[in-house]
PDB file of C-alpha atoms in Angstrom:
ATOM      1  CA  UNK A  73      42.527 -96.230 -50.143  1.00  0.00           C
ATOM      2  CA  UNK A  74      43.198 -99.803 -49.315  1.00  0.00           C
ATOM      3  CA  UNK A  75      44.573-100.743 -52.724  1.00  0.00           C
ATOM      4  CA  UNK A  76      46.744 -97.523 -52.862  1.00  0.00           C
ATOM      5  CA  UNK A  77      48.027 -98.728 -48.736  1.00  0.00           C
ATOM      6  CA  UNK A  78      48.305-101.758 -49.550  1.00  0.00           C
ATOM      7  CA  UNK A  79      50.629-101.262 -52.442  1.00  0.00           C
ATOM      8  CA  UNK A  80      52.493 -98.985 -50.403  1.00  0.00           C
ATOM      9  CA  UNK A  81      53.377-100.956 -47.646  1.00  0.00           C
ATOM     10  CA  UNK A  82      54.488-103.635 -50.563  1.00  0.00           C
ATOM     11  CA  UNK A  83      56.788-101.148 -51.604  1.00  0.00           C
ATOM     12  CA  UNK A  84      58.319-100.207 -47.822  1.00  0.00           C
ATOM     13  CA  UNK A  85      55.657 -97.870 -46.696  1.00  0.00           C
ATOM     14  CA  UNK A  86      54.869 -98.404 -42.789  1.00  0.00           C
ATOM     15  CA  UNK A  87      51.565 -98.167 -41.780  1.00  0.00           C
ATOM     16  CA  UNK A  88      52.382 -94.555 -39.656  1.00  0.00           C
ATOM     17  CA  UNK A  89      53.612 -93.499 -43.193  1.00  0.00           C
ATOM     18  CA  UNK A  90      50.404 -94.803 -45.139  1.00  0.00           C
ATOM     19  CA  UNK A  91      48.113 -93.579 -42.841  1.00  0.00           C
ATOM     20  CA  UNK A  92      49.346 -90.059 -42.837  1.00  0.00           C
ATOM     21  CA  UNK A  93      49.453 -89.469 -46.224  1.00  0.00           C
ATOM     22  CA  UNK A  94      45.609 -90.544 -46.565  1.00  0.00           C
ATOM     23  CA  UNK A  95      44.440 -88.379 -43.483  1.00  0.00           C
ATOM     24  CA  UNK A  96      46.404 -85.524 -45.021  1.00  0.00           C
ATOM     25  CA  UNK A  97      44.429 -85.820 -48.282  1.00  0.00           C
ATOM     26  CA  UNK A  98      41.600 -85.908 -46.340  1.00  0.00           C
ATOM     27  CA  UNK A  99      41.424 -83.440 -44.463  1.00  0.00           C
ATOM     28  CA  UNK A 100      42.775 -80.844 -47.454  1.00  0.00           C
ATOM     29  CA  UNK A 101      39.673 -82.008 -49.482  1.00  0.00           C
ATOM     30  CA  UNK A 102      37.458 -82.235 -46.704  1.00  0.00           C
ATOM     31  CA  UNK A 103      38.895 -78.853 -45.913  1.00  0.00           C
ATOM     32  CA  UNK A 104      38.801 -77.149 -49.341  1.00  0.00           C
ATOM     33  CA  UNK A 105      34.869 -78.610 -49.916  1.00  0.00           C
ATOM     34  CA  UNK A 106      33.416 -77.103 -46.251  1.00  0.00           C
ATOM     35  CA  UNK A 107      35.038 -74.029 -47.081  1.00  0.00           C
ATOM     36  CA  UNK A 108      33.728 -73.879 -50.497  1.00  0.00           C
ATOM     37  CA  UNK A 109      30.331 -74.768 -49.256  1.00  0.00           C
ATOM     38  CA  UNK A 110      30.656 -72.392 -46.931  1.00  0.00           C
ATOM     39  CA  UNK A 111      29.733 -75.005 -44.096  1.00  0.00           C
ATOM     40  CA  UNK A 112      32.967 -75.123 -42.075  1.00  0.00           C
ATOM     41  CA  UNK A 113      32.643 -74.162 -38.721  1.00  0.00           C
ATOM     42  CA  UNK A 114      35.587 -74.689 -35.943  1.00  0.00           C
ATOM     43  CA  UNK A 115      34.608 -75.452 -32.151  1.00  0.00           C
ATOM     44  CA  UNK A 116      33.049 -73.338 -29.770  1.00  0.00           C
ATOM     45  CA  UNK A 117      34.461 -74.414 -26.784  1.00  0.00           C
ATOM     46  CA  UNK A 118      36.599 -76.494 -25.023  1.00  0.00           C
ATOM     47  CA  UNK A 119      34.408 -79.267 -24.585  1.00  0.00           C
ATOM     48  CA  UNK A 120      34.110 -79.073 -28.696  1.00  0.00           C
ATOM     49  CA  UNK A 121      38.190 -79.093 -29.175  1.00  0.00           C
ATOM     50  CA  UNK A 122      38.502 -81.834 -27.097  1.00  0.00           C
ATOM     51  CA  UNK A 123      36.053 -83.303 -29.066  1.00  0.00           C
ATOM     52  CA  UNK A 124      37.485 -82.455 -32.032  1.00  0.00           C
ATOM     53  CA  UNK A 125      41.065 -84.148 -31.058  1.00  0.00           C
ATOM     54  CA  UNK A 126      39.332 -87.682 -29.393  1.00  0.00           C
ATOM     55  CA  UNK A 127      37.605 -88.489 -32.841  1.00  0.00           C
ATOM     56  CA  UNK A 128      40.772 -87.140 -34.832  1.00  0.00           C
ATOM     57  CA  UNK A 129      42.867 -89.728 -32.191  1.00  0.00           C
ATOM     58  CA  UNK A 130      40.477 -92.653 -32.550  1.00  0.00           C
ATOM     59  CA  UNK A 131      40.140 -92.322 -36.061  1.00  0.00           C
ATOM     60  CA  UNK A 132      44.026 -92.322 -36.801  1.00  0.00           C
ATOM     61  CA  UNK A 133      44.579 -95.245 -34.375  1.00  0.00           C
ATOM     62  CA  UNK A 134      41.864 -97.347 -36.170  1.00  0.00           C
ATOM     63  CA  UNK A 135      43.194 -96.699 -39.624  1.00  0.00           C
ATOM     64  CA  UNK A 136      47.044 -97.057 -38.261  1.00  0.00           C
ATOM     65  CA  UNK A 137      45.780-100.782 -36.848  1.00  0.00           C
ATOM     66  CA  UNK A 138      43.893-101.323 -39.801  1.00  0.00           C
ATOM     67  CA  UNK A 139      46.724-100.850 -42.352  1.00  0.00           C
ATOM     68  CA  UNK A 140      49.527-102.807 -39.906  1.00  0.00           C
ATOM     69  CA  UNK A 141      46.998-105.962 -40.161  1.00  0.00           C
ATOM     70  CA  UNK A 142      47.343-105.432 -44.030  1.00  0.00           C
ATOM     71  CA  UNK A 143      50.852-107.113 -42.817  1.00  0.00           C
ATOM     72  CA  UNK A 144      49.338-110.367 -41.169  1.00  0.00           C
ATOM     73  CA  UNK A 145      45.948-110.952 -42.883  1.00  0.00           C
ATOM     74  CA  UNK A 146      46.543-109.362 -46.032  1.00  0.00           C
ATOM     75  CA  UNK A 147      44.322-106.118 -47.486  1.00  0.00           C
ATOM     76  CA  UNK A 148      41.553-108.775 -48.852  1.00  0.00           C
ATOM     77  CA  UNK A 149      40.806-110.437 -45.325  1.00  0.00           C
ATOM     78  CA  UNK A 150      41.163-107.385 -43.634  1.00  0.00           C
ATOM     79  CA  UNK A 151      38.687-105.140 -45.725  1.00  0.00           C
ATOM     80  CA  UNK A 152      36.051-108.332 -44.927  1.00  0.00           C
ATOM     81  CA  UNK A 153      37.178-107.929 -40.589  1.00  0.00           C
ATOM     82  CA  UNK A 154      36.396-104.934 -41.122  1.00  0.00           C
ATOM     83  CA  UNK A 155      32.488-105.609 -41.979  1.00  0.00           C
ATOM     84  CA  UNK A 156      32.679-106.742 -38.078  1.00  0.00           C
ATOM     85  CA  UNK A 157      33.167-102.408 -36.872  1.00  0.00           C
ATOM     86  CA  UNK A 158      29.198-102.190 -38.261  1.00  0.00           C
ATOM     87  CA  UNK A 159      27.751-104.630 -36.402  1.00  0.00           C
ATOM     88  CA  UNK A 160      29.495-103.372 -32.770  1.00  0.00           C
ATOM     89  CA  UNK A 161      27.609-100.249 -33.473  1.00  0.00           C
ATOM     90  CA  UNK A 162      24.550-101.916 -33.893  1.00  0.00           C
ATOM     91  CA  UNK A 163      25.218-103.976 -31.358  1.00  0.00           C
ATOM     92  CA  UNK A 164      26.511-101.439 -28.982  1.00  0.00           C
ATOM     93  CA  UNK A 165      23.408 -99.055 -29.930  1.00  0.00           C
ATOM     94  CA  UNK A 166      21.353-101.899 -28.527  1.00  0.00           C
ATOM     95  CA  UNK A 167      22.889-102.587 -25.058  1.00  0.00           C
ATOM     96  CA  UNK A 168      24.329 -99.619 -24.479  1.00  0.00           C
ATOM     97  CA  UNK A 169      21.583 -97.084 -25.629  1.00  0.00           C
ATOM     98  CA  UNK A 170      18.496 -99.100 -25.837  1.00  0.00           C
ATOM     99  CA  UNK A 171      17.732 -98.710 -29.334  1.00  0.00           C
ATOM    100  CA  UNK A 172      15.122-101.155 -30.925  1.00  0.00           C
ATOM    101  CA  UNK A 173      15.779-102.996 -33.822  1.00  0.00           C
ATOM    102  CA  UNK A 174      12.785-104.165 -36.594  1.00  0.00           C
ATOM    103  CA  UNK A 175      12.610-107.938 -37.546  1.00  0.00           C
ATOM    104  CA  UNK A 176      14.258-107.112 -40.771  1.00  0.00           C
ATOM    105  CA  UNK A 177      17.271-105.280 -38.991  1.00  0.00           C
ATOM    106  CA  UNK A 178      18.153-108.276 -36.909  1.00  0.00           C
ATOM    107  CA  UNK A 179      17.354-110.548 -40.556  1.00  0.00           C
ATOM    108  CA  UNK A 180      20.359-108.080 -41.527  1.00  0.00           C
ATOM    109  CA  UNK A 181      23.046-108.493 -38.827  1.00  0.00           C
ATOM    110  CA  UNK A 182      22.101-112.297 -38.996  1.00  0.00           C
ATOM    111  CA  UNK A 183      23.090-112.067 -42.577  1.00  0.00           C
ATOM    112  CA  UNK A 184      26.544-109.871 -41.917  1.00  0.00           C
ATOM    113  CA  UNK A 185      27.619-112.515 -38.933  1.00  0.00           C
ATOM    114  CA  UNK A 186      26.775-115.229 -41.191  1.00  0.00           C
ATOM    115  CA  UNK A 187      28.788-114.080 -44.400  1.00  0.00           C
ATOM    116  CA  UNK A 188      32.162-113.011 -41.965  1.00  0.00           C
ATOM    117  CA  UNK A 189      31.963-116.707 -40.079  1.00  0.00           C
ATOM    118  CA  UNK A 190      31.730-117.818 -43.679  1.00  0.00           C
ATOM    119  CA  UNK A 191      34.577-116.100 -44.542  1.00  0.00           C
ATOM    120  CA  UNK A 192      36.032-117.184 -41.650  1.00  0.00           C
ATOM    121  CA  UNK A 193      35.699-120.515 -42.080  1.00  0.00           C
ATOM    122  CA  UNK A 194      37.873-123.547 -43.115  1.00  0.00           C
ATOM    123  CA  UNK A 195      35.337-124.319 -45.360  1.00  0.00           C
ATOM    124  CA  UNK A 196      35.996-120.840 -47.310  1.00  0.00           C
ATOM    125  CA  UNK A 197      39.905-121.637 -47.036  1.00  0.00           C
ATOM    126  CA  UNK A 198      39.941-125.046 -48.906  1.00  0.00           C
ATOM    127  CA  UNK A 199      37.603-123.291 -51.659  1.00  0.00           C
ATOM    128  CA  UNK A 200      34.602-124.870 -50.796  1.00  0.00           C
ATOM    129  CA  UNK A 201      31.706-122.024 -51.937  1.00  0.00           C
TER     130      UNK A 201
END
């Protein structure tokens, strides 16, 4: 997916145009596998469909800002930002929801905050490794 965007949007693809196309796929595979699986079911309610359409929204805006940085950062350094979406979930399942995290888990986001400042760094930009 990013290689494929990023191509695209070398070749005069926007972003809105990049992002479309890969949702579309999506959801006609998605699609074709539930209902072969016989696992698709639509929702029940209105509290479902509304549902349904915020993680549809947040999920296209996301990608749509993720391929436009493709423009400034490049597809490489934005794949690694990326890393960063992770560690707001652990971090937000922690203040928000009061989750509990093991000594290794926190040896683990020490490690992912460690390698993106790394990447980050001037030290990474001058090829110092």
């Amino acid at each position: 997916m990013i290689l494929l965007g990023a191509r695209a949007q070398r070749a005069g693809a926007t972003s809105t145009q990049v992002n479309l196309v890969m949702i579309a796929v999506a959801t006609l595979v998605c699609s074709a596998a539930t209902t072969a699986g016989g696992v698709r079911s639509l929702p029940a309610g209105m509290v479902g469909w509304l549902g349904l359409a915020g993680a549809g929204s947040g999920v296209t805006i996301g990608l749509v800002a993720f391929f436009a940085a493709f423009r400034f950062t490049g597809p490489v350094r934005a794949t690694v930002l990326s890393n960063v979406e992770p560690l707001f979930g652990v971090l937000f399942a922690v203040a928000v929801l009061g989750e509990r995290l093991s000594g290794l888990q926190w040896t683990s986001v020490g490690l992912a905050v460690a390698a993106l400042l790394f990447e980050a760094s001037p030290l990474r930009r001058v090829g110092v490794s």
